[in-house]
mmCIF file of C-alpha atoms and ligand atoms in Angstrom:
data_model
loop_
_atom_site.group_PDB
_atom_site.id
_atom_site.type_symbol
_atom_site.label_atom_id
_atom_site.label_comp_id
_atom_site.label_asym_id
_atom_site.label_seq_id
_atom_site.Cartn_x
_atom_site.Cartn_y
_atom_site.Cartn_z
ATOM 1 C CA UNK L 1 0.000 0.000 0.000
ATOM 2 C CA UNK L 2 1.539 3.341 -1.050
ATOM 3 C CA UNK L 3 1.093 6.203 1.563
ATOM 4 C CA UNK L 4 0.955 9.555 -0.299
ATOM 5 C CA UNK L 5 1.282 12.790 1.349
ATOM 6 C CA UNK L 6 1.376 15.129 -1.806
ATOM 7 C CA UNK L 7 -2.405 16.138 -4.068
ATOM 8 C CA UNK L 8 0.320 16.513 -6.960
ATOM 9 C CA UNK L 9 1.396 13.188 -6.576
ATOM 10 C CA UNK L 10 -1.539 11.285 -5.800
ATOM 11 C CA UNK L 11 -3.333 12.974 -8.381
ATOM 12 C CA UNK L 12 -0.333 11.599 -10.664
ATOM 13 C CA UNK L 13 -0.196 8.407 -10.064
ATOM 14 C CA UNK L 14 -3.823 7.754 -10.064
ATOM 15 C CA UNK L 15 -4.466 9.619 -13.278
ATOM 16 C CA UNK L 16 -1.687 7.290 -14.756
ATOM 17 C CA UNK L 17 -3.741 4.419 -12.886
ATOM 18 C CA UNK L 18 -6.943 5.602 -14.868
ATOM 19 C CA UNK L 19 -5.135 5.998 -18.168
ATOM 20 C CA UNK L 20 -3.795 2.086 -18.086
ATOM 21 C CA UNK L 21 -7.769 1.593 -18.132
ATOM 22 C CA UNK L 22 -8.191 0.771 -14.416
ATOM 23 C CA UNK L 23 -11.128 1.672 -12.771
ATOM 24 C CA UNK L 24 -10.954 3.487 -9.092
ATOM 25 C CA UNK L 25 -12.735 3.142 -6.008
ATOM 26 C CA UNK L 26 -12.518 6.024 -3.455
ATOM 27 C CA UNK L 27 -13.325 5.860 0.221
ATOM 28 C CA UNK L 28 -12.418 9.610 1.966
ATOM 29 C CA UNK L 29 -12.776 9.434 5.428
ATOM 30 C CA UNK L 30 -11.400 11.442 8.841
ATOM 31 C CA UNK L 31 -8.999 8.531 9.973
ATOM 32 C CA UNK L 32 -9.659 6.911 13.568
ATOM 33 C CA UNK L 33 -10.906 3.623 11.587
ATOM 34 C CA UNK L 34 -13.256 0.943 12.416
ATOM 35 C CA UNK L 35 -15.081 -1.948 11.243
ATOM 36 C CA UNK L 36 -17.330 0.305 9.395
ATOM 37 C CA UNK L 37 -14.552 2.352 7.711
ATOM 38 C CA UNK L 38 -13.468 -1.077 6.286
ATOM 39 C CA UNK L 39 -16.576 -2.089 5.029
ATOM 40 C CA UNK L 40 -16.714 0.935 2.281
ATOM 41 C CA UNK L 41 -12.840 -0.183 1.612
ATOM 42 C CA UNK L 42 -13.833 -3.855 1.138
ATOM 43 C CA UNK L 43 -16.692 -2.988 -1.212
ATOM 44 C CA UNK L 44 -14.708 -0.630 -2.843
ATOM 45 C CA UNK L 45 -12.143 -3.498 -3.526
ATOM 46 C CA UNK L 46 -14.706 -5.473 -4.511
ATOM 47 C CA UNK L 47 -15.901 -2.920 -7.169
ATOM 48 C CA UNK L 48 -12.223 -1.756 -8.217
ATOM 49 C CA UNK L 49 -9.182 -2.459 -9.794
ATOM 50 C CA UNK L 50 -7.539 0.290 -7.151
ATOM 51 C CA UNK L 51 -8.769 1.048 -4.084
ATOM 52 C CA UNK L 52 -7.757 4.655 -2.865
ATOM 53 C CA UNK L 53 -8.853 5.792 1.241
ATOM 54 C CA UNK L 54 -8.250 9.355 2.463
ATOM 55 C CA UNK L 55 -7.156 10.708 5.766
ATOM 56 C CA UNK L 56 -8.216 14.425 6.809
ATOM 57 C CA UNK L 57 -10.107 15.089 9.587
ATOM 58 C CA UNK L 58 -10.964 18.152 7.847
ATOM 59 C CA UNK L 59 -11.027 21.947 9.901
ATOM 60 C CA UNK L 60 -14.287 23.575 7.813
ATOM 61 C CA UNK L 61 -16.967 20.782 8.815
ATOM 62 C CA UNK L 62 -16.473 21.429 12.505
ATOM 63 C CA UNK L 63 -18.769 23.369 13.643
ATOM 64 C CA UNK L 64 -17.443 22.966 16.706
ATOM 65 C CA UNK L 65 -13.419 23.611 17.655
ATOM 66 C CA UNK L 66 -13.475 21.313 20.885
ATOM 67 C CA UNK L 67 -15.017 18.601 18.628
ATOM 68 C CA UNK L 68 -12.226 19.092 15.975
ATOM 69 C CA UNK L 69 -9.738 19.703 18.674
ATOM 70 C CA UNK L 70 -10.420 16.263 20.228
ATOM 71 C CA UNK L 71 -10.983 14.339 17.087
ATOM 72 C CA UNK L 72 -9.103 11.262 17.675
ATOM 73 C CA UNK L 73 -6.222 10.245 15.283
ATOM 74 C CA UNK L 74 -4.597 6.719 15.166
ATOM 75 C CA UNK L 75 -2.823 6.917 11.687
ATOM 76 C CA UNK L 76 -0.651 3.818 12.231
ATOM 77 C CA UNK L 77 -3.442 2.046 13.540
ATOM 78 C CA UNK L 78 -5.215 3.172 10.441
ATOM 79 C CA UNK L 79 -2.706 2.196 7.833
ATOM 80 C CA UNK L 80 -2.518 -1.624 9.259
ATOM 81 C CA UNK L 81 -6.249 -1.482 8.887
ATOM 82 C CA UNK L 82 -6.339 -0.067 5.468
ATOM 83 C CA UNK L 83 -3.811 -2.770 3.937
ATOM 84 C CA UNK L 84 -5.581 -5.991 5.147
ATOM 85 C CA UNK L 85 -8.369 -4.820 3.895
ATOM 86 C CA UNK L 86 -6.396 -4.708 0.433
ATOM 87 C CA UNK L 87 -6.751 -0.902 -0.053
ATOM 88 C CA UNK L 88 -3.754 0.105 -2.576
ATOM 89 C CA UNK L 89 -3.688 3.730 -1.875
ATOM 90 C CA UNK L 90 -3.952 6.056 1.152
ATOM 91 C CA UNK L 91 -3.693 10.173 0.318
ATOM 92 C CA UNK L 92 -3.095 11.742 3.930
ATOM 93 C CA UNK L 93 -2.838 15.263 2.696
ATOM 94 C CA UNK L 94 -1.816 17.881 5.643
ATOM 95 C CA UNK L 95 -4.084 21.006 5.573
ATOM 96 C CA UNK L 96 -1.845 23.366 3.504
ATOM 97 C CA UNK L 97 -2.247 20.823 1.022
ATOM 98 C CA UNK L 98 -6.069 20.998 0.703
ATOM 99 C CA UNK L 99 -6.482 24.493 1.991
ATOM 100 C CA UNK L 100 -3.514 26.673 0.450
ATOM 101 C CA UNK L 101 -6.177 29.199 0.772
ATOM 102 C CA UNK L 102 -9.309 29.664 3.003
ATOM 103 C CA UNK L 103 -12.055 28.167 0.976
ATOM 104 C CA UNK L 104 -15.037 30.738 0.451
ATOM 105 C CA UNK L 105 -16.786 28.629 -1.332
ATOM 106 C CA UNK L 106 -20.766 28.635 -0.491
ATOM 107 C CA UNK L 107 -22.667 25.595 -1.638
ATOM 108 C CA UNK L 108 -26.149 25.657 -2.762
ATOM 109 C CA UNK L 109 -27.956 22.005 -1.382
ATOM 110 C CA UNK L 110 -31.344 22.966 -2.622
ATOM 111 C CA UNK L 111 -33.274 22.689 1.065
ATOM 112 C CA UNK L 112 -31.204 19.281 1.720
ATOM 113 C CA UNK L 113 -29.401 20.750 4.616
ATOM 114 C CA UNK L 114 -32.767 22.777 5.716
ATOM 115 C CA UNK L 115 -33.269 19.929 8.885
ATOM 116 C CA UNK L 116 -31.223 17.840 11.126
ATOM 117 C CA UNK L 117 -28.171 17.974 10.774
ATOM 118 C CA UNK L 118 -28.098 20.855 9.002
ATOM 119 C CA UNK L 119 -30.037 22.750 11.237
ATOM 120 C CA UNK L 120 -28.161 21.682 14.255
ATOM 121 C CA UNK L 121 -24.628 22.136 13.009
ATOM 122 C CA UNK L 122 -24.699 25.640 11.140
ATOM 123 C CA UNK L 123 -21.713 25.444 8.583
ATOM 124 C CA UNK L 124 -21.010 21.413 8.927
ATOM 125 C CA UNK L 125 -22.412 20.666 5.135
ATOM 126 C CA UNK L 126 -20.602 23.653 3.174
ATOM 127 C CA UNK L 127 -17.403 22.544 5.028
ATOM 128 C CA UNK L 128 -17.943 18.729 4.026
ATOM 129 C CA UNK L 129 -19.076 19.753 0.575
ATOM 130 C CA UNK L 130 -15.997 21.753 0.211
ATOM 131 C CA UNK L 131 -13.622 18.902 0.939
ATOM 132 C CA UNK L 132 -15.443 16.378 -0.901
ATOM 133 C CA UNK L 133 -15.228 18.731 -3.797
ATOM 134 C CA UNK L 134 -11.407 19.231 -3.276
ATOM 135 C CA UNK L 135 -10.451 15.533 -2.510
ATOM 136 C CA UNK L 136 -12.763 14.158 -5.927
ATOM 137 C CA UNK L 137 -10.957 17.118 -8.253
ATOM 138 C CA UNK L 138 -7.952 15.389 -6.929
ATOM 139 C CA UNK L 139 -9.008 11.749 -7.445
ATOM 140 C CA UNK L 140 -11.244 11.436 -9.916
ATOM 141 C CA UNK L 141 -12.691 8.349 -9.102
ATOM 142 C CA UNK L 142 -14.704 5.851 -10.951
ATOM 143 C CA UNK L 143 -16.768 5.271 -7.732
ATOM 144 C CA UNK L 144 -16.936 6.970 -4.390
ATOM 145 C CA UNK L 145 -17.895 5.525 -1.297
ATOM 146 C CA UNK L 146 -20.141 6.334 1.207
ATOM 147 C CA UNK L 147 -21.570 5.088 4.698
ATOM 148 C CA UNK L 148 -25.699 5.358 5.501
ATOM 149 C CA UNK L 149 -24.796 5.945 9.016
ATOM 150 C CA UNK L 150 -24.297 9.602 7.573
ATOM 151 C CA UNK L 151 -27.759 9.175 5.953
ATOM 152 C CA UNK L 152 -27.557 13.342 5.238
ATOM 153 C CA UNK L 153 -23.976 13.533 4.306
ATOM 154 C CA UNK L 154 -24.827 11.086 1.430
ATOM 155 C CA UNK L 155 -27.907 12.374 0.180
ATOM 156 C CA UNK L 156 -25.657 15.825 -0.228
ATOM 157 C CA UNK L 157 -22.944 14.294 -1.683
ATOM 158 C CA UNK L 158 -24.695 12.824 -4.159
ATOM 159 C CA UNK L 159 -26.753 16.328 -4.890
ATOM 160 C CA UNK L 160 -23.017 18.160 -4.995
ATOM 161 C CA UNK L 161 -21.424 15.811 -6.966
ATOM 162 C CA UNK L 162 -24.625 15.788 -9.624
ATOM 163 C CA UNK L 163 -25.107 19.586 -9.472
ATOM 164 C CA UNK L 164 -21.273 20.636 -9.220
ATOM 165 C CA UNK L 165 -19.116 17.893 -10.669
ATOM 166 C CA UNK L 166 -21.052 16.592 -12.950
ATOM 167 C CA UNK L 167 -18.328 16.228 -15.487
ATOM 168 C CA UNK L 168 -16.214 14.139 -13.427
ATOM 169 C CA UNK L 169 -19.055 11.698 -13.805
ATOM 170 C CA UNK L 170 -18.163 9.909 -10.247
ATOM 171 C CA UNK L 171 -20.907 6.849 -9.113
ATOM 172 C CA UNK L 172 -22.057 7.573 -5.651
ATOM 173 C CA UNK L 173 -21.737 4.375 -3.775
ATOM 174 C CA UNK L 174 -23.800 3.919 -0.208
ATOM 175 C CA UNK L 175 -23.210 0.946 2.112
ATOM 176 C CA UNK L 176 -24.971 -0.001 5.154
ATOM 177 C CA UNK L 177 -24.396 0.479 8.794
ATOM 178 C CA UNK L 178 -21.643 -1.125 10.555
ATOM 179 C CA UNK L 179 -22.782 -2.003 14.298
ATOM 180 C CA UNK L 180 -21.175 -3.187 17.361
ATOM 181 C CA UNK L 181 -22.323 -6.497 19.056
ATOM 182 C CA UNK L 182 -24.706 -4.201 21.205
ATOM 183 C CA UNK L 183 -25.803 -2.563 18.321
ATOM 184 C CA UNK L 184 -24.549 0.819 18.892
ATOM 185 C CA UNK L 185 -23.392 2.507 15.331
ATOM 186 C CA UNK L 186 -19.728 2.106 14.803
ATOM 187 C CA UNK L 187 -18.282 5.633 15.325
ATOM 188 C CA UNK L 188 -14.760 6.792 15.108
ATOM 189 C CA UNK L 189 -16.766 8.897 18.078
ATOM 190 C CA UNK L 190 -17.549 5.965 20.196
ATOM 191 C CA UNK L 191 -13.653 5.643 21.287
ATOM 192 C CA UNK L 192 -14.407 8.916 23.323
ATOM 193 C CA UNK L 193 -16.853 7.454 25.572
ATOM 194 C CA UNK L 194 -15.718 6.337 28.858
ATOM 195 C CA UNK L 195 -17.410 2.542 30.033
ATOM 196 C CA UNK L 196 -20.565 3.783 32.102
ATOM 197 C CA UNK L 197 -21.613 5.981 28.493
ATOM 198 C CA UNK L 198 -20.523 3.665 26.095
ATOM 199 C CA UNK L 199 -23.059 0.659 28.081
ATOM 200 C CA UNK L 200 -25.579 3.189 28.079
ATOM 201 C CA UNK L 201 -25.206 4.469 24.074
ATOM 202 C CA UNK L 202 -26.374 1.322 23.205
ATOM 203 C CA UNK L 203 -30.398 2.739 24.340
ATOM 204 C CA UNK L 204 -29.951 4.597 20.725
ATOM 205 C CA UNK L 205 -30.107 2.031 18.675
ATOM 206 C CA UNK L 206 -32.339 -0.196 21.023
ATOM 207 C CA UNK L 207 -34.712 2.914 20.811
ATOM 208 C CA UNK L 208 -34.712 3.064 16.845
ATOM 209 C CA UNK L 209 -35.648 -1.206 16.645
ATOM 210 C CA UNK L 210 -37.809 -0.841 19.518
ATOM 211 C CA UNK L 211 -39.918 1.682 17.295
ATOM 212 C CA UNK L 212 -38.604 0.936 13.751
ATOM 213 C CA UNK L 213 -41.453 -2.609 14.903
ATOM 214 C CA UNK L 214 -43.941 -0.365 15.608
ATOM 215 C CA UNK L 215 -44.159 1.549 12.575
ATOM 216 C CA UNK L 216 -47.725 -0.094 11.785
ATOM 217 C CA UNK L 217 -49.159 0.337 14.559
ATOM 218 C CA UNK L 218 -47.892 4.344 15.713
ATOM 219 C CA UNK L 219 -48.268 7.525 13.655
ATOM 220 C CA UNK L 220 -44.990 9.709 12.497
ATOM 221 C CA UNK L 221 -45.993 11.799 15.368
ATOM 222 C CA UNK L 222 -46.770 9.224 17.881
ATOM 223 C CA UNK L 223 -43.349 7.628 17.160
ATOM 224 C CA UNK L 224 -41.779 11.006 17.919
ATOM 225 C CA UNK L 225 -43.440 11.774 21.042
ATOM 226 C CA UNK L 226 -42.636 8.568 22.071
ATOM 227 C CA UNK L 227 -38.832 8.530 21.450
ATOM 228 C CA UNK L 228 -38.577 11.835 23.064
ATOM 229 C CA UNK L 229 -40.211 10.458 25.960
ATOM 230 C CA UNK L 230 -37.651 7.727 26.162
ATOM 231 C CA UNK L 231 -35.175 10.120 26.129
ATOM 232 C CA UNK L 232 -36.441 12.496 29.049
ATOM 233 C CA UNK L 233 -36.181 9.248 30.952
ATOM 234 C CA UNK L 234 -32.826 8.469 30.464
ATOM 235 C CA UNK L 235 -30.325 10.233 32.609
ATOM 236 C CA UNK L 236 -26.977 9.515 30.578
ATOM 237 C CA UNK L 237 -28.218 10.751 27.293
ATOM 238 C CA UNK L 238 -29.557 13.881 25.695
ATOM 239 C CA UNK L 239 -31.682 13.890 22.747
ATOM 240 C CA UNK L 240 -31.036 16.642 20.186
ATOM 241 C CA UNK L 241 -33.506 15.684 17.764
ATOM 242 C CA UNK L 242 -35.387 12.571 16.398
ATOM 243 C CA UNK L 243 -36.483 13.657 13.172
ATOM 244 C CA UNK L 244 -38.618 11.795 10.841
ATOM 245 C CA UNK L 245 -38.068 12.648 6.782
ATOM 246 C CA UNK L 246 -38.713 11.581 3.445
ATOM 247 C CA UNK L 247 -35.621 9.956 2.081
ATOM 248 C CA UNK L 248 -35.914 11.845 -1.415
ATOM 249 C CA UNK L 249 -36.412 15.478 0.294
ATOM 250 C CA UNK L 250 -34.948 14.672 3.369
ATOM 251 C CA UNK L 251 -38.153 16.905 4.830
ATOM 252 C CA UNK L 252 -40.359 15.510 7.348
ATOM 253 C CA UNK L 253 -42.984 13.021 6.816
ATOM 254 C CA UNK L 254 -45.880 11.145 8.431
ATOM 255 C CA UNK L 255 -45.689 9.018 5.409
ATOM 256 C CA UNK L 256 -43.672 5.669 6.749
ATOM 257 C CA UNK L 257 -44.378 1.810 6.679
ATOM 258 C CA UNK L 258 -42.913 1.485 3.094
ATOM 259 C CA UNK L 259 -39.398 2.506 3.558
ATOM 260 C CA UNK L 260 -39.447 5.453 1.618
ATOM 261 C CA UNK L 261 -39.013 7.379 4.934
ATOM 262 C CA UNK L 262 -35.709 7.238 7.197
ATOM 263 C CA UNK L 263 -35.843 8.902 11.234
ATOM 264 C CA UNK L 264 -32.887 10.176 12.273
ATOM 265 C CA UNK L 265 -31.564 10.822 15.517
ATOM 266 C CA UNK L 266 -28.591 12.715 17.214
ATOM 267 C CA UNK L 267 -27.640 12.198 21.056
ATOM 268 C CA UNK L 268 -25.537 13.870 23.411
ATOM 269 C CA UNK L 269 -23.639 10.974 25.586
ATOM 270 C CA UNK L 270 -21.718 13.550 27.670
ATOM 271 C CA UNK L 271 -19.837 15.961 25.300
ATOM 272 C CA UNK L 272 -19.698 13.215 22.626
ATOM 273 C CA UNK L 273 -22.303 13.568 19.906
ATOM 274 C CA UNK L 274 -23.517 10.460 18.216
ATOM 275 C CA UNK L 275 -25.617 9.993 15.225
ATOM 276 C CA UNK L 276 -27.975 6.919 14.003
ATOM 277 C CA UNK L 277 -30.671 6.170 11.725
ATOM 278 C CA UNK L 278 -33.305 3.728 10.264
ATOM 279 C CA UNK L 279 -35.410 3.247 7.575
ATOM 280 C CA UNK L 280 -39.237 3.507 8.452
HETATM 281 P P1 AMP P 301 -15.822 9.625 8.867
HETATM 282 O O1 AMP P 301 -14.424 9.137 9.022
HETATM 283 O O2 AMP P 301 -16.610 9.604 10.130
HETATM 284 O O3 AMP P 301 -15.912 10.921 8.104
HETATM 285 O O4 AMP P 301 -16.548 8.546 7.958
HETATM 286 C C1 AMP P 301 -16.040 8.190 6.696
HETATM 287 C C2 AMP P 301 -17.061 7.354 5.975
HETATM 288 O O5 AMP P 301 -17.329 6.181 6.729
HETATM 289 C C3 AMP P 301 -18.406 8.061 5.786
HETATM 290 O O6 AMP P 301 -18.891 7.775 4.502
HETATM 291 C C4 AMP P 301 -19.252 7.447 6.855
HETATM 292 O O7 AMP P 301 -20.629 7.456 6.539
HETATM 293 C C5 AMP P 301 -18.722 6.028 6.874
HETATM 294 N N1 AMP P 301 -19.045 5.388 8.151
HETATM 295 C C6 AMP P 301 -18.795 5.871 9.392
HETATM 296 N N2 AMP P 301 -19.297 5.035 10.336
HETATM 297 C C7 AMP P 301 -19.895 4.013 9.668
HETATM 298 C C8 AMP P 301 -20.612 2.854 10.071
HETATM 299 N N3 AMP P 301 -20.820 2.548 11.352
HETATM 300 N N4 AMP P 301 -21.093 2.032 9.108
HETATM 301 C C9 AMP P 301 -20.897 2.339 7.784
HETATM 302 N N5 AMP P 301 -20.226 3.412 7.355
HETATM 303 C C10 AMP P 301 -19.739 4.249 8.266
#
């Protein structure tokens, strides 16, 4: 696996890659890897002749500096993960390298961004479409890879790379959610937690089966009411929102029982925020 710190070079050697009629799978991600990390690499493998990952826990999507101050970073860690899993390429630009400049780019995501996670994290979408932007100019992948557990994030990318890069003409891939035994999301997060939080963030997920069964017999609304309920109940975590929304729109809905919906939730465990979802 070649580790390459340089755009120019990366940009080089893939292009050459390319021109030798081999297609590319990209996975970017912010480092700190897990199981779910390597599931995008392993389907990217699957889908490739080259496999290229990205490290950059990227400055403009924080909305938050302690969050982006305490990011955690395990690049060696990282690297061991990333080979097993057969990846042939891993760009870990430093920030000069993707920001010579401060980007001032504002991005247009026509309402996508207008709930959730856009609401609650002012800035967090124009900073990821700005490095996605950046990091595909420099790849130009085939296919790009993508987790649901960042059910928002992907619905964006895909708008972005449609509405702003069309000619690079780069497949969106999604894959599914990675969990943990318990069935908390995997989350490069989760490490943060100490042991009496990390037990307890498994109620997040438990919440979203316990209600993704009763989807025939609850309203929208009833479901909401509900899982806030929960929530006031539960000492260790605090819900930010539950949110449920049509997965076209990505506004809310009271249409669900078909899958064509998907409810969201974000939860503060301490001063680690966590995100999950399922389809309804
Ligand atoms: P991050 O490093 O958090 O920016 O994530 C990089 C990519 O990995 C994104 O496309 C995420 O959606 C994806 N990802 C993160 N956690 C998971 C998970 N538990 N299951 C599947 N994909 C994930």
């Amino acid at each position: 696996m070649q580790i390459i710190k340089s755009k120019a070079l990366a940009a080089d050697y893939i292009r050459k890659q390319k021109a030798s009629g081999k297609s590319i799978g990209f996975v970017p991600t912010m480092g700190a890897l897990h199981e779910g990390h390597i599931s995008l690499i392993q389907c990217a493998v699957k889908d490739n002749d080259i496999t290229v990952a990205s490290i950059f826990v990227n400055p403009t999507q924080f909305n938050k500096k302690s969050d982006f101050e305490t990011y955690p970073i395990s690049l060696e860690a990282d690297f061991k993960m990333l080979k097993e899993a057969g990846c042939d390429i891993v760009f870990v630009p430093s920030e000069k390298e993707i920001y010579p400049e401060k980007d001032n780019r504002q991005f247009n995501f026509n309402g996508l961004d207008k709930f959730m996670e856009g609401e609650h994290r002012p800035g967090h979408f124009n900073g990821v479409a700005q490095v996605v932007t950046k990091l595909f100019d420099i790849v130009r992948p085939t296919r790009a890879y993508f987790g649901q557990k960042d059910f928002q994030q992907l619905a964006i990318i895909r708008y972005i790379t449609k509405t702003y890069q069309a000619d690079l003409n780069i497949e969106i891939m999604s894959c599914d959610i990675v969990r943990e035994p318990d069935g908390l999301a995997m989350s490069s997060r989760n490490r943060r937690l100490n042991d009496e939080l990390r037990r307890e963030a498994s109620f997040i997920s438990e919440i979203l089966f316990k209600y993704h069964n009763k989807q025939n017999e609850l309203t929208a609304q009833e479901i909401k009411n509900q899982i806030k309920k929960e929530f006031s109940n539960n000492k260790y975590l605090e819900l930010e929102y539950f949110e449920i929304v049509d997965n076209i729109s990505l506004r809310p809905t009271d249409k669900i029982g078909n899958g064509t919906a998907t409810g969201c939730i974000a939860v503060h465990a301490g001063d680690v925020r966590l995100i999950d979802n399922i389809r309804f």
